[in-house]
Short mmCIF file of C-alpha atoms in Angstrom, two decimals:
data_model
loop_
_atom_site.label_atom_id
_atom_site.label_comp_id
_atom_site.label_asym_id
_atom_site.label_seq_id
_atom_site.Cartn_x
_atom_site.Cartn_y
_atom_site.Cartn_z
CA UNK A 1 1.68 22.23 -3.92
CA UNK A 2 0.10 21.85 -7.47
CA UNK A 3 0.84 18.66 -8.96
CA UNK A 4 2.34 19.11 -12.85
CA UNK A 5 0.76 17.15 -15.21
CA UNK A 6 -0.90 14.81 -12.24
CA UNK A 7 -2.30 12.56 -15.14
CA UNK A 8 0.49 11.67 -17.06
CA UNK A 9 1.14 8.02 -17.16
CA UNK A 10 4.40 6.75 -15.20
CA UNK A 11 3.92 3.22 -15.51
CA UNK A 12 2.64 2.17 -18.34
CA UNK A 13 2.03 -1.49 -17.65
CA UNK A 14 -0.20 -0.50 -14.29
CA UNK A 15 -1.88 2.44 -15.65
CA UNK A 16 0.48 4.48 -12.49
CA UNK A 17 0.46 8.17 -12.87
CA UNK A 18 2.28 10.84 -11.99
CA UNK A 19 -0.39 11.63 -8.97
CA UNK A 20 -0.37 8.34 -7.96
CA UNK A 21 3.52 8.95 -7.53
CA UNK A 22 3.01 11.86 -5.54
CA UNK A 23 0.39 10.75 -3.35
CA UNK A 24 2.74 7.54 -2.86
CA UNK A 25 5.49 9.85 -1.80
CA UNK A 26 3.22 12.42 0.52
CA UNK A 27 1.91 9.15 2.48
CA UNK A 28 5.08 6.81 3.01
CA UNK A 29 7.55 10.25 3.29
CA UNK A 30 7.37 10.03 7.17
CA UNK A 31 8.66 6.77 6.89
CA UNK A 32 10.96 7.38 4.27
CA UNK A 33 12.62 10.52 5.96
CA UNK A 34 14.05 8.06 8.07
CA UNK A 35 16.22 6.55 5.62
CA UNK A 36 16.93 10.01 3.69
CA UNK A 37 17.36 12.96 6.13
CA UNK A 38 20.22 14.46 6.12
CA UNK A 39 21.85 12.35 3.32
CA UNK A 40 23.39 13.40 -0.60
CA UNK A 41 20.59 12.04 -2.47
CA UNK A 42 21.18 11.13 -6.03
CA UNK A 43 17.90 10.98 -7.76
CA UNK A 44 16.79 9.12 -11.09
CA UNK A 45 14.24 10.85 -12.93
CA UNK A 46 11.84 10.19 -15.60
CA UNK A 47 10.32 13.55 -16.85
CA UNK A 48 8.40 11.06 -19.36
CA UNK A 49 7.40 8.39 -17.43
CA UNK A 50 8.92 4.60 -17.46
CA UNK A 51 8.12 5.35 -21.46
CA UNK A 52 10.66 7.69 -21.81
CA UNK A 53 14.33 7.94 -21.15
CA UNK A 54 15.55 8.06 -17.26
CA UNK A 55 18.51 9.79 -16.09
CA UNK A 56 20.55 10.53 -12.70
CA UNK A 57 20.77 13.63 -11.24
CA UNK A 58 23.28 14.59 -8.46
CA UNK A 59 23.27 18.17 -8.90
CA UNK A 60 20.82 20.71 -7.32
CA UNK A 61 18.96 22.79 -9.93
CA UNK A 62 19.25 26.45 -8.85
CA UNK A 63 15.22 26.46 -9.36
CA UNK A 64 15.10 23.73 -6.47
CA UNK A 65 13.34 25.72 -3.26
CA UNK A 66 15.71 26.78 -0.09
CA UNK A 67 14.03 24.70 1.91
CA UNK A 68 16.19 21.69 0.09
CA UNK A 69 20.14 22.09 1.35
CA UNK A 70 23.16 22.26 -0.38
CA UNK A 71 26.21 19.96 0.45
CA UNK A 72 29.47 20.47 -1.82
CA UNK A 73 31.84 17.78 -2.48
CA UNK A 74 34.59 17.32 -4.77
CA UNK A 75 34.04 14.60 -7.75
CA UNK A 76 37.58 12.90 -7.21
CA UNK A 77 37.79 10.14 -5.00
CA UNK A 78 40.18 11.25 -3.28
CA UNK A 79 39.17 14.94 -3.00
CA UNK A 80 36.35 13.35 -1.62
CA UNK A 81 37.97 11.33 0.77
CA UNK A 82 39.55 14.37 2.30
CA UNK A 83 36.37 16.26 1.83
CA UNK A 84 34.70 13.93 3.74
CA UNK A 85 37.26 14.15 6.75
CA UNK A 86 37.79 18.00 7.00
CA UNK A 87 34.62 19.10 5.73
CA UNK A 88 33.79 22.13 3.71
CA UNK A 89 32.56 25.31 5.33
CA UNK A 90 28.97 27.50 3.92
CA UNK A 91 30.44 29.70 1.94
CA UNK A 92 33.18 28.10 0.47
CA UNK A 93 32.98 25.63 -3.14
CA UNK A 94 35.85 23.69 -4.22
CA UNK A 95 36.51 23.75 -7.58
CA UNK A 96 35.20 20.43 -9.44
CA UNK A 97 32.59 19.96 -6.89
CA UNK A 98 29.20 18.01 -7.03
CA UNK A 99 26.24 19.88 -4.94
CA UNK A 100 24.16 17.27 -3.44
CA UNK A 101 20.49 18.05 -2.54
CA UNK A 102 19.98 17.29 0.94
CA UNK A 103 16.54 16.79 2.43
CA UNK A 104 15.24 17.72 6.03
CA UNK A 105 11.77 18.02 5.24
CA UNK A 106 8.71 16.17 4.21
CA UNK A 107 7.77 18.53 1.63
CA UNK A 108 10.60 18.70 -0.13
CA UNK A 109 10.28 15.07 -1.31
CA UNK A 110 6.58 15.67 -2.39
CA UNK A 111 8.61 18.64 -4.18
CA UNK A 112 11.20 16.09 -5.46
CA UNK A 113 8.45 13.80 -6.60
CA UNK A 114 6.75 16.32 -8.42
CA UNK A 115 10.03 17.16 -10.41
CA UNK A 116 9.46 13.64 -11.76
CA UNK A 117 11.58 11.74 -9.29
CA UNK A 118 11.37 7.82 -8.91
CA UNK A 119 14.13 6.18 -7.54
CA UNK A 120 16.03 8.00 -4.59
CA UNK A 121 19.52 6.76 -3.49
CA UNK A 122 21.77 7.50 -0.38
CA UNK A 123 25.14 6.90 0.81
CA UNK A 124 25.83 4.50 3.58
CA UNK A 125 26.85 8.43 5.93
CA UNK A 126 25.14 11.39 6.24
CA UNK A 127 26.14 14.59 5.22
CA UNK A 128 27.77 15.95 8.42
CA UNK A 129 30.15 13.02 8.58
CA UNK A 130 30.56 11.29 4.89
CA UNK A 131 34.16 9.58 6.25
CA UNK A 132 31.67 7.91 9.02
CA UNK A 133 29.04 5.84 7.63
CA UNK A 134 26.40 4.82 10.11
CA UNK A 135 24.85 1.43 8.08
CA UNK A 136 26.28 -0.72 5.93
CA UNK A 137 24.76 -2.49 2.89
CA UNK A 138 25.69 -6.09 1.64
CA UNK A 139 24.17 -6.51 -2.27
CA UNK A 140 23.20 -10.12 -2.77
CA UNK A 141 22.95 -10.10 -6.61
CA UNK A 142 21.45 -13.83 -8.05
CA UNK A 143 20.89 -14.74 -11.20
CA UNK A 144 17.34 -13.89 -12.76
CA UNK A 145 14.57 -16.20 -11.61
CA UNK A 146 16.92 -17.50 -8.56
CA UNK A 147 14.81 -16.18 -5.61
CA UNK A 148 15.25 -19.48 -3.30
CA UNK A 149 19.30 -19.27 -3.98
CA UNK A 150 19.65 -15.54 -2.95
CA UNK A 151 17.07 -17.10 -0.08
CA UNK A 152 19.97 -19.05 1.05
CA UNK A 153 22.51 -16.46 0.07
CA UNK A 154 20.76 -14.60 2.79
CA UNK A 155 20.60 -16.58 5.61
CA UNK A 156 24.49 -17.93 4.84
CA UNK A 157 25.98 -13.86 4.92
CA UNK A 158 23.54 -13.38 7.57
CA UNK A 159 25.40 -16.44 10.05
CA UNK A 160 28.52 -15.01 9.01
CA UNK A 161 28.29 -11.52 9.91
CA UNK A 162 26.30 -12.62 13.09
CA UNK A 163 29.58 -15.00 13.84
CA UNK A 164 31.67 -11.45 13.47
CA UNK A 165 29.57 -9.64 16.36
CA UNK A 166 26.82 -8.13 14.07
CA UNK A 167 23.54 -7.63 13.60
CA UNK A 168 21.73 -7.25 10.13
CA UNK A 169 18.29 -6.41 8.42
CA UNK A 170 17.10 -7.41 5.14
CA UNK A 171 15.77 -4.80 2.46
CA UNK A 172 13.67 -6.68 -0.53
CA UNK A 173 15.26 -4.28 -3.11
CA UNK A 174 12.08 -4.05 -5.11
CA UNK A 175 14.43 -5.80 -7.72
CA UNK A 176 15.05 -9.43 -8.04
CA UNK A 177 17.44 -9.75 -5.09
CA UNK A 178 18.08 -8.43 -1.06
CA UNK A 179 20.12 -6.32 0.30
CA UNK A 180 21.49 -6.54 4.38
CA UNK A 181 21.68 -3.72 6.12
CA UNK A 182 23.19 -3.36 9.20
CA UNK A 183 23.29 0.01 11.20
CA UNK A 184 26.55 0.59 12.96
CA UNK A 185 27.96 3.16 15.25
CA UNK A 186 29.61 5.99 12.95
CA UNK A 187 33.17 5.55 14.65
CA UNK A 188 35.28 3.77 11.79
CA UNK A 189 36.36 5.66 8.84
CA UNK A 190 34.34 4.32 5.78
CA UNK A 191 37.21 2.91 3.37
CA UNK A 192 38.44 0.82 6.25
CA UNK A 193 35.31 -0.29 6.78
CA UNK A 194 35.05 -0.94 2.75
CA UNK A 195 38.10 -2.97 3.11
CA UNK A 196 36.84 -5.10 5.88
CA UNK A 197 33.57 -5.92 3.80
CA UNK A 198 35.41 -6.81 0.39
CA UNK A 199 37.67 -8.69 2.95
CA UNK A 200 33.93 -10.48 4.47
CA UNK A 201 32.94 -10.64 0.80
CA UNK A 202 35.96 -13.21 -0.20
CA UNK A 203 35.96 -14.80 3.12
CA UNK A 204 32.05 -15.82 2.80
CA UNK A 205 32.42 -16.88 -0.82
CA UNK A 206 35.38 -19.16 -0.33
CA UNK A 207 33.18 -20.87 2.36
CA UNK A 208 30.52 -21.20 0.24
CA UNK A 209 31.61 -21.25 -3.15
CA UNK A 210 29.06 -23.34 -4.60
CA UNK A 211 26.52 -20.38 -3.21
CA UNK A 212 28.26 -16.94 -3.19
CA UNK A 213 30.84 -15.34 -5.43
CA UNK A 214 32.68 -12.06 -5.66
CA UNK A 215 32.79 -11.96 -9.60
CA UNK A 216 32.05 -8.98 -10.85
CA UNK A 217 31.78 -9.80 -14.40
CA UNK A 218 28.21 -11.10 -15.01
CA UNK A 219 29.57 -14.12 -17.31
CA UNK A 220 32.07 -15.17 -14.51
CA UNK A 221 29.52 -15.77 -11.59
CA UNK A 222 27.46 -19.02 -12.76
CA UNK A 223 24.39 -19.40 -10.88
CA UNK A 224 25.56 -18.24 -7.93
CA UNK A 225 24.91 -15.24 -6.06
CA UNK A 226 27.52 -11.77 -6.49
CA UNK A 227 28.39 -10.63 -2.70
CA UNK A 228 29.03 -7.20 -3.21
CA UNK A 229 30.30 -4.99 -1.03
CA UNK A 230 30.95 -2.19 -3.13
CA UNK A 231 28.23 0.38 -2.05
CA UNK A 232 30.33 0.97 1.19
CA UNK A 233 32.91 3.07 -1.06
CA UNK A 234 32.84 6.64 -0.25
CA UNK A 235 29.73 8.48 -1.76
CA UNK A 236 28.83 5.23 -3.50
CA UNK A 237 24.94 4.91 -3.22
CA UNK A 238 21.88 2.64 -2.56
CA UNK A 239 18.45 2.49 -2.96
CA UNK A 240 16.76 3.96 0.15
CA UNK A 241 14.27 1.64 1.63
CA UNK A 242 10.74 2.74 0.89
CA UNK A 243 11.90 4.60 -2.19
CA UNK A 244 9.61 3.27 -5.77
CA UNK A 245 11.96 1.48 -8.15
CA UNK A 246 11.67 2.63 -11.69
CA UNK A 247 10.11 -1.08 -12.60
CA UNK A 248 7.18 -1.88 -14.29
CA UNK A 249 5.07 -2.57 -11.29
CA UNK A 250 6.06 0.33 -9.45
CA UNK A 251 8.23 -1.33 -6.92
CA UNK A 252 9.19 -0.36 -2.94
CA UNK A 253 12.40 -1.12 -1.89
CA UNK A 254 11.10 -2.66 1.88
CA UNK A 255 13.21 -3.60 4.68
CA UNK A 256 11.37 -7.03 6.17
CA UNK A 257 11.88 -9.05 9.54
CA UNK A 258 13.93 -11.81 9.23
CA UNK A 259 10.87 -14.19 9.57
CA UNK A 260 9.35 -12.57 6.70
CA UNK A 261 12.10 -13.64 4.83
CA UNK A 262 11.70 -17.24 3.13
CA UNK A 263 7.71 -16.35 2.27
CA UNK A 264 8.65 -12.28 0.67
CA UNK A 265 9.84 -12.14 -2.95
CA UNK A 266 12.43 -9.43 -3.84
CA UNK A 267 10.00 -7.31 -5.76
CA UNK A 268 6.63 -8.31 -3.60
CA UNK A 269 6.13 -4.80 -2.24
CA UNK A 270 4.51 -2.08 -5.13
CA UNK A 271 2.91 1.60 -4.73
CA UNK A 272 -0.50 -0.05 -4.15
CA UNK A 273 1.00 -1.36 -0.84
CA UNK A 274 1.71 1.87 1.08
CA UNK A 275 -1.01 1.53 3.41
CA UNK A 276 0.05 -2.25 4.02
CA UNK A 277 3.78 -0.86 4.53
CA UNK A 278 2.81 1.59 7.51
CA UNK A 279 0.74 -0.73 9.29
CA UNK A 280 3.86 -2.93 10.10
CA UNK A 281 7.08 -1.68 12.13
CA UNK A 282 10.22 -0.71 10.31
CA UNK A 283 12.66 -3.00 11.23
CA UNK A 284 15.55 -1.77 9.85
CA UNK A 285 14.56 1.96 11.45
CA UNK A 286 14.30 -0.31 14.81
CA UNK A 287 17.52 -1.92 14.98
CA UNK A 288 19.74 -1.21 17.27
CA UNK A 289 23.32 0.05 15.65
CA UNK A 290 26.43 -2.15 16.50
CA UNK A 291 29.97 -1.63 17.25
CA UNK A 292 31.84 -1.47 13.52
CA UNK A 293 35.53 -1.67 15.25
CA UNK A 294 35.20 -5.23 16.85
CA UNK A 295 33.94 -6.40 13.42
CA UNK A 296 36.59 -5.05 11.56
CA UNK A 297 39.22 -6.33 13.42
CA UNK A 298 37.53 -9.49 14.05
CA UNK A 299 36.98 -9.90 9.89
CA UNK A 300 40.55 -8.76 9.47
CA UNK A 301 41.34 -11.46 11.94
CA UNK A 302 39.09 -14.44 10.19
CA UNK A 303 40.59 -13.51 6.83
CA UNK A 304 44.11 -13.50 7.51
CA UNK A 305 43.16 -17.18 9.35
CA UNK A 306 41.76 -18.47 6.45
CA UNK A 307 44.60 -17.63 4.04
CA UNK A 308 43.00 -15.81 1.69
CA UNK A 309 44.87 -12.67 -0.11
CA UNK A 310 42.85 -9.40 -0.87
CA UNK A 311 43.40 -8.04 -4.59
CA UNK A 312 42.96 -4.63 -5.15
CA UNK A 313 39.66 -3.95 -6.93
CA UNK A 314 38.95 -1.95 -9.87
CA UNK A 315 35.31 -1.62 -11.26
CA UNK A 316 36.48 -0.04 -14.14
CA UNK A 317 39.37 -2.21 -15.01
CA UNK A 318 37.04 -5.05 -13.92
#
C-alpha cells in the first residue's frame, strides 16, 4: 500500500508523521488484532493531524476495501439490545442502522491508518454476539496530576473484584488514568452484567469513600477517583489496548502486569516504544477468562448486604 501524504505532521509537539503512524500500526497490528478482530470499531480520525480538528467515525465509507466487513445495527438502544440478541442476517438492513467496520485482517488496519486513523475503540463483545460481552472494563478516572491516588484506586477495585471470584488486568490508558480489564466467559447477557458493575461501582465507593466515587459530574467528585462502569452498556466503547491516543506524545494504550503497576505512569508508553511493547508478553491477551455468573450473583449478593439502593442512571440527565 502507498502511504498518502507519509510526511505530513501528526503530532506536532514530537515532530510524528503520518508514516511514522503507519509504520506504528504495520508493526504492533499483530498484537493489536488481538484486541480488535472481530469487533465494531469506532474510529477517531484526524485527516489534519493533532493540528486540525478530530472526529468519530462509526460508519463504513462505501470506498473502504471488501476485505473490511460490514456489521449493521440499529442506533436505538433498545433496537440494539434486540439486535444484539437475534442478530441480523447478510442481506438484510434495518432501517436507522449504524454499519460498523469490522476488521479480520492485518492490512486493513495499515488501510485504516492510512485513512488518517488514531485512536481505535471496541465494545466490551464481538460482533457475532454483541448481547455477550467477553471482557469487561472498569474506568478509574482521577483527578489531573493524581497518579499515586488512581495507584491506590487500583489496587482497592482490584481486592474487591478479586473478593467477588475475579480476576483483572490493568491497561495504562495512554491518558492520565487505568483501566481493569477482566476477560470473562461470554455467558451473561451484557446489561445484566452492566447492572452488576454499576451495582460493584457503589458498593466499592461506599467502602472507600474517601478514595473512589461514582459522581459523574466532574465538580461533584473532589479528589477522588470516578469508578465508572459505564463502558459495559451495550455498544458503548473503549480504547483498545495498543491503539495510539490522539495526545501530544503519541500515546499507547498498554495493558501492564500487576507488578508493573506502582513504577508505570498512565501515559508512560508512546509510538517510539513499539519495539519495547513486543518484547514483553501481553498480559491481558494471557489471562485466563472467568466465570461472569458467580460474580454477578455474588455482587448482587454483597450489595443487597450492604444496604445500599441502586438509582437508575442517566448520562444525559446526569
Amino acid at each position: 500500500m502507498e502511504v498518502s501524504n507519509a510526511d505530513r505532521v501528526v503530532f506536532p509537539e514530537i515532530g510524528r508523521t503520518k508514516g511514522d503512524v503507519v509504520r506504528y500500526v504495520e508493526r504492533i497490528a499483530p498484537r493489536l488484532m488481538t484486541h480488535v478482530a472481530d469487533r465494531p470499531l469506532s474510529i477517531k480520525r484526524y485527516p489534519k493531524g493533532l493540528a486540525g480538528p478530530g472526529f468519530f467515525q462509526k460508519n463504513v465509507p462505501e470506498h473502504y476495501p471488501a476485505t473490511v466487513q460490514r456489521l449493521a445495527v440499529p442506533r436505538s438502544r433498545e433496537a440494539s439490545r434486540k439486535h444484539a440478541k437475534k442478530g441480523t442476517k447478510k442481506d438484510e438492513a434495518p432501517p436507522d442502522v449504524t454499519v460498523y467496520p469490522v476488521v479480520e485482517h492485518v492490512e486493513d488496519l495499515v488501510f485504516l491508518a492510512n485513512q488518517n486513523a488514531i485512536e481505535l475503540h471496541v465494545p466490551t463483545a464481538h460482533a457475532g454476539a454483541l448481547a455477550f460481552p467477553d471482557r469487561f472494563v472498569i474506568d478509574l478516572d482521577p483527578p489531573p496530576g493524581e497518579v499515586a491516588l488512581v495507584r491506590r484506586a487500583a489496587h482497592l477495585v482490584r481486592e474487591r473484584l478479586a473478593g467477588l471470584g475475579l480476576r483483572c488486568v490493568p491497561v495504562a490508558t495512554g491518558s492520565k488514568g487505568f483501566h481493569l480489564v477482566a476477560p470473562i466467559r461470554p455467558e451473561v447477557e451484557g446489561e445484566a452484567l452492566a447492572t452488576a458493575l454499576q451495582q460493584l461501582a457503589e458498593l466499592v465507593a461506599s467502602e472507600h469513600p474517601d478514595v473512589l466515587t461514582t459522581q459523574f459530574r466532574i465538580r461533584d467528585r473532589g479528589r477522588r477517583v470516578f469508578v465508572d462502569w459505564l463502558r459495559n452498556r451495550t455498544l458503548a466503547t473503549v480504547i483498545a489496548p495498543y491503539s495510539l491516543r490522539a495526545r501530544p506524545r503519541a500515546n499507547v494504550a498498554t495493558p501492564i502486569p500487576w507488578s508493573d503497576l506502582d513504577d508505570t505512569a498512565p501515559d508512560a508508553f508512546t509510538i517510539d516504544d513499539a519495539e519495547k511493547l513486543l518484547d514483553r508478553p501481553d498480559p491481558l491477551a494471557l489471562a485466563e477468562p472467568g466465570d461472569a455468573a458467580p460474580f454477578v450473583a455474588a455482587v448482587a449478593a454483597a450489595f443487597e448486604a450492604a444496604g445500599l439502593v441502586l438509582v437508575p442512571f442517566d448520562r444525559f440527565r446526569s
